[in-house]
């Protein structure tokens, strides 16, 4: 079944217009940028690290010195790109593309500290209209980003457009918890602990309330896999992790 393309867009639990959603999402990330990395570790109890490692392993960049170009969309402060560079060989290069200048600035400063200037680039751009030519990347990743993009189908079509034939699409996103008991604990934690933690660390509980609500409005794993197929990708695969708290969706441009 193909996921019905509805015009409904949500900001958390609120139904909004797609252009209004992007403005609200941008406010969220501008507000949390400076403390984003710290909050990621706190909120996920460090689990975002093994989840991102699984994403990098799925992309499996070459260990040799052959050229390999990664595009990491909604790449924020550069976490996935830094891990990919560490895993790949001398020919691996990464471009972080994000719509939010504050998140990118934190990423640039991290890259400079790590000596990765010129190895990881930071480009401001919208996932729905990427500022790159057709067929220009070997892999496209998006981690905890796609649910923030107002028109997911437009974002997926752009992913397909910029990938070279033979290129890999890999998306890491919060998903649907499918372990009885864990769902209740997860709900309690998400709706109570996370906004409180957000208030304590960033002074902004509302942004974290949005992040939690947006997870619940995201399509279920098979529905999202159908959207990926509808964008043209083949051999689409879903791999739930940690009882479905997150899932890796992948596909190939053939
Ligand atoms: C939760 S953060 C994820 C950052 C990073 N990928 C990570 O895993 O640490 C979501 C990112 O999506 C970005 N974003 C939201 N809408 C976007 C869009 N339409 N195009 C590109 N980036 C977008 C935000 O600015 C933010 O940096």
PDB file of N, CA, C and O in Angstrom, residues 42 50 60 69 76 89 100 113-114 122 152 156 162 184 192 201 209 225 229 249:
ATOM      1  N   UNK A  42      21.688  13.857  27.164  1.00  0.00           N
ATOM      2  CA  UNK A  42      20.851  13.737  28.364  1.00  0.00           C
ATOM      3  C   UNK A  42      19.531  13.042  28.053  1.00  0.00           C
ATOM      4  O   UNK A  42      19.145  12.083  28.718  1.00  0.00           O
ATOM      5  N   UNK A  50      24.971   4.999  19.850  1.00  0.00           N
ATOM      6  CA  UNK A  50      24.890   3.725  19.114  1.00  0.00           C
ATOM      7  C   UNK A  50      23.897   3.764  17.954  1.00  0.00           C
ATOM      8  O   UNK A  50      24.096   3.092  16.936  1.00  0.00           O
ATOM      9  N   UNK A  60      28.178   2.381   5.475  1.00  0.00           N
ATOM     10  CA  UNK A  60      29.406   1.636   5.231  1.00  0.00           C
ATOM     11  C   UNK A  60      30.335   2.334   4.228  1.00  0.00           C
ATOM     12  O   UNK A  60      30.596   1.805   3.145  1.00  0.00           O
ATOM     13  N   UNK A  69      31.279  10.674  -1.458  1.00  0.00           N
ATOM     14  CA  UNK A  69      30.670  11.942  -1.027  1.00  0.00           C
ATOM     15  C   UNK A  69      29.353  11.691  -0.294  1.00  0.00           C
ATOM     16  O   UNK A  69      28.393  11.181  -0.875  1.00  0.00           O
ATOM     17  N   UNK A  76      22.396  19.496  11.184  1.00  0.00           N
ATOM     18  CA  UNK A  76      22.556  20.256  12.418  1.00  0.00           C
ATOM     19  C   UNK A  76      23.997  20.550  12.774  1.00  0.00           C
ATOM     20  O   UNK A  76      24.735  21.192  12.016  1.00  0.00           O
ATOM     21  N   UNK A  89      37.450   6.077   4.739  1.00  0.00           N
ATOM     22  CA  UNK A  89      38.863   6.215   4.389  1.00  0.00           C
ATOM     23  C   UNK A  89      39.206   7.647   3.985  1.00  0.00           C
ATOM     24  O   UNK A  89      38.380   8.564   4.129  1.00  0.00           O
ATOM     25  N   UNK A 100      18.992  25.723   9.354  1.00  0.00           N
ATOM     26  CA  UNK A 100      19.147  26.623  10.495  1.00  0.00           C
ATOM     27  C   UNK A 100      20.597  27.090  10.666  1.00  0.00           C
ATOM     28  O   UNK A 100      21.500  26.287  10.959  1.00  0.00           O
ATOM     29  N   UNK A 113      37.477  22.649  15.705  1.00  0.00           N
ATOM     30  CA  UNK A 113      38.171  22.061  16.876  1.00  0.00           C
ATOM     31  C   UNK A 113      38.716  20.675  16.557  1.00  0.00           C
ATOM     32  O   UNK A 113      39.743  20.262  17.097  1.00  0.00           O
ATOM     33  N   UNK A 114      38.004  19.937  15.676  1.00  0.00           N
ATOM     34  CA  UNK A 114      38.419  18.566  15.356  1.00  0.00           C
ATOM     35  C   UNK A 114      39.412  18.529  14.199  1.00  0.00           C
ATOM     36  O   UNK A 114      39.819  17.450  13.768  1.00  0.00           O
ATOM     37  N   UNK A 122      29.704  22.914   5.541  1.00  0.00           N
ATOM     38  CA  UNK A 122      28.403  23.247   6.135  1.00  0.00           C
ATOM     39  C   UNK A 122      27.679  24.196   5.200  1.00  0.00           C
ATOM     40  O   UNK A 122      28.176  25.286   4.921  1.00  0.00           O
ATOM     41  N   UNK A 152       7.272  15.990   3.591  1.00  0.00           N
ATOM     42  CA  UNK A 152       8.204  14.850   3.614  1.00  0.00           C
ATOM     43  C   UNK A 152       8.383  14.275   2.207  1.00  0.00           C
ATOM     44  O   UNK A 152       9.493  13.918   1.805  1.00  0.00           O
ATOM     45  N   UNK A 156      11.898  13.625   0.209  1.00  0.00           N
ATOM     46  CA  UNK A 156      12.342  12.325  -0.302  1.00  0.00           C
ATOM     47  C   UNK A 156      12.661  12.396  -1.796  1.00  0.00           C
ATOM     48  O   UNK A 156      13.626  11.794  -2.272  1.00  0.00           O
ATOM     49  N   UNK A 162      19.377  14.061  -5.842  1.00  0.00           N
ATOM     50  CA  UNK A 162      20.797  14.401  -5.665  1.00  0.00           C
ATOM     51  C   UNK A 162      21.696  13.170  -5.546  1.00  0.00           C
ATOM     52  O   UNK A 162      22.921  13.300  -5.607  1.00  0.00           O
ATOM     53  N   UNK A 184       4.329   2.403  27.669  1.00  0.00           N
ATOM     54  CA  UNK A 184       3.814   3.236  28.780  1.00  0.00           C
ATOM     55  C   UNK A 184       4.966   4.034  29.419  1.00  0.00           C
ATOM     56  O   UNK A 184       4.833   5.224  29.683  1.00  0.00           O
ATOM     57  N   UNK A 192       6.687  13.861  30.216  1.00  0.00           N
ATOM     58  CA  UNK A 192       6.951  14.507  31.506  1.00  0.00           C
ATOM     59  C   UNK A 192       8.422  14.869  31.682  1.00  0.00           C
ATOM     60  O   UNK A 192       8.753  16.019  31.943  1.00  0.00           O
ATOM     61  N   UNK A 201      17.731  22.665  31.209  1.00  0.00           N
ATOM     62  CA  UNK A 201      19.020  22.818  30.513  1.00  0.00           C
ATOM     63  C   UNK A 201      19.024  23.986  29.524  1.00  0.00           C
ATOM     64  O   UNK A 201      20.018  24.699  29.399  1.00  0.00           O
ATOM     65  N   UNK A 209       8.621  19.985  24.103  1.00  0.00           N
ATOM     66  CA  UNK A 209       7.258  19.452  24.001  1.00  0.00           C
ATOM     67  C   UNK A 209       6.955  19.207  22.513  1.00  0.00           C
ATOM     68  O   UNK A 209       6.420  18.169  22.140  1.00  0.00           O
ATOM     69  N   UNK A 225       8.056   3.665   4.939  1.00  0.00           N
ATOM     70  CA  UNK A 225       8.763   2.874   3.916  1.00  0.00           C
ATOM     71  C   UNK A 225       8.052   3.016   2.572  1.00  0.00           C
ATOM     72  O   UNK A 225       8.706   3.140   1.511  1.00  0.00           O
ATOM     73  N   UNK A 229       9.541   4.380  -1.070  1.00  0.00           N
ATOM     74  CA  UNK A 229       9.384   3.672  -2.353  1.00  0.00           C
ATOM     75  C   UNK A 229       8.720   4.588  -3.375  1.00  0.00           C
ATOM     76  O   UNK A 229       9.120   4.623  -4.548  1.00  0.00           O
ATOM     77  N   UNK A 249      15.499   3.539   8.201  1.00  0.00           N
ATOM     78  CA  UNK A 249      14.892   3.238   6.916  1.00  0.00           C
ATOM     79  C   UNK A 249      15.967   3.450   5.858  1.00  0.00           C
ATOM     80  O   UNK A 249      16.659   4.483   5.887  1.00  0.00           O
TER      81      UNK A 249
END
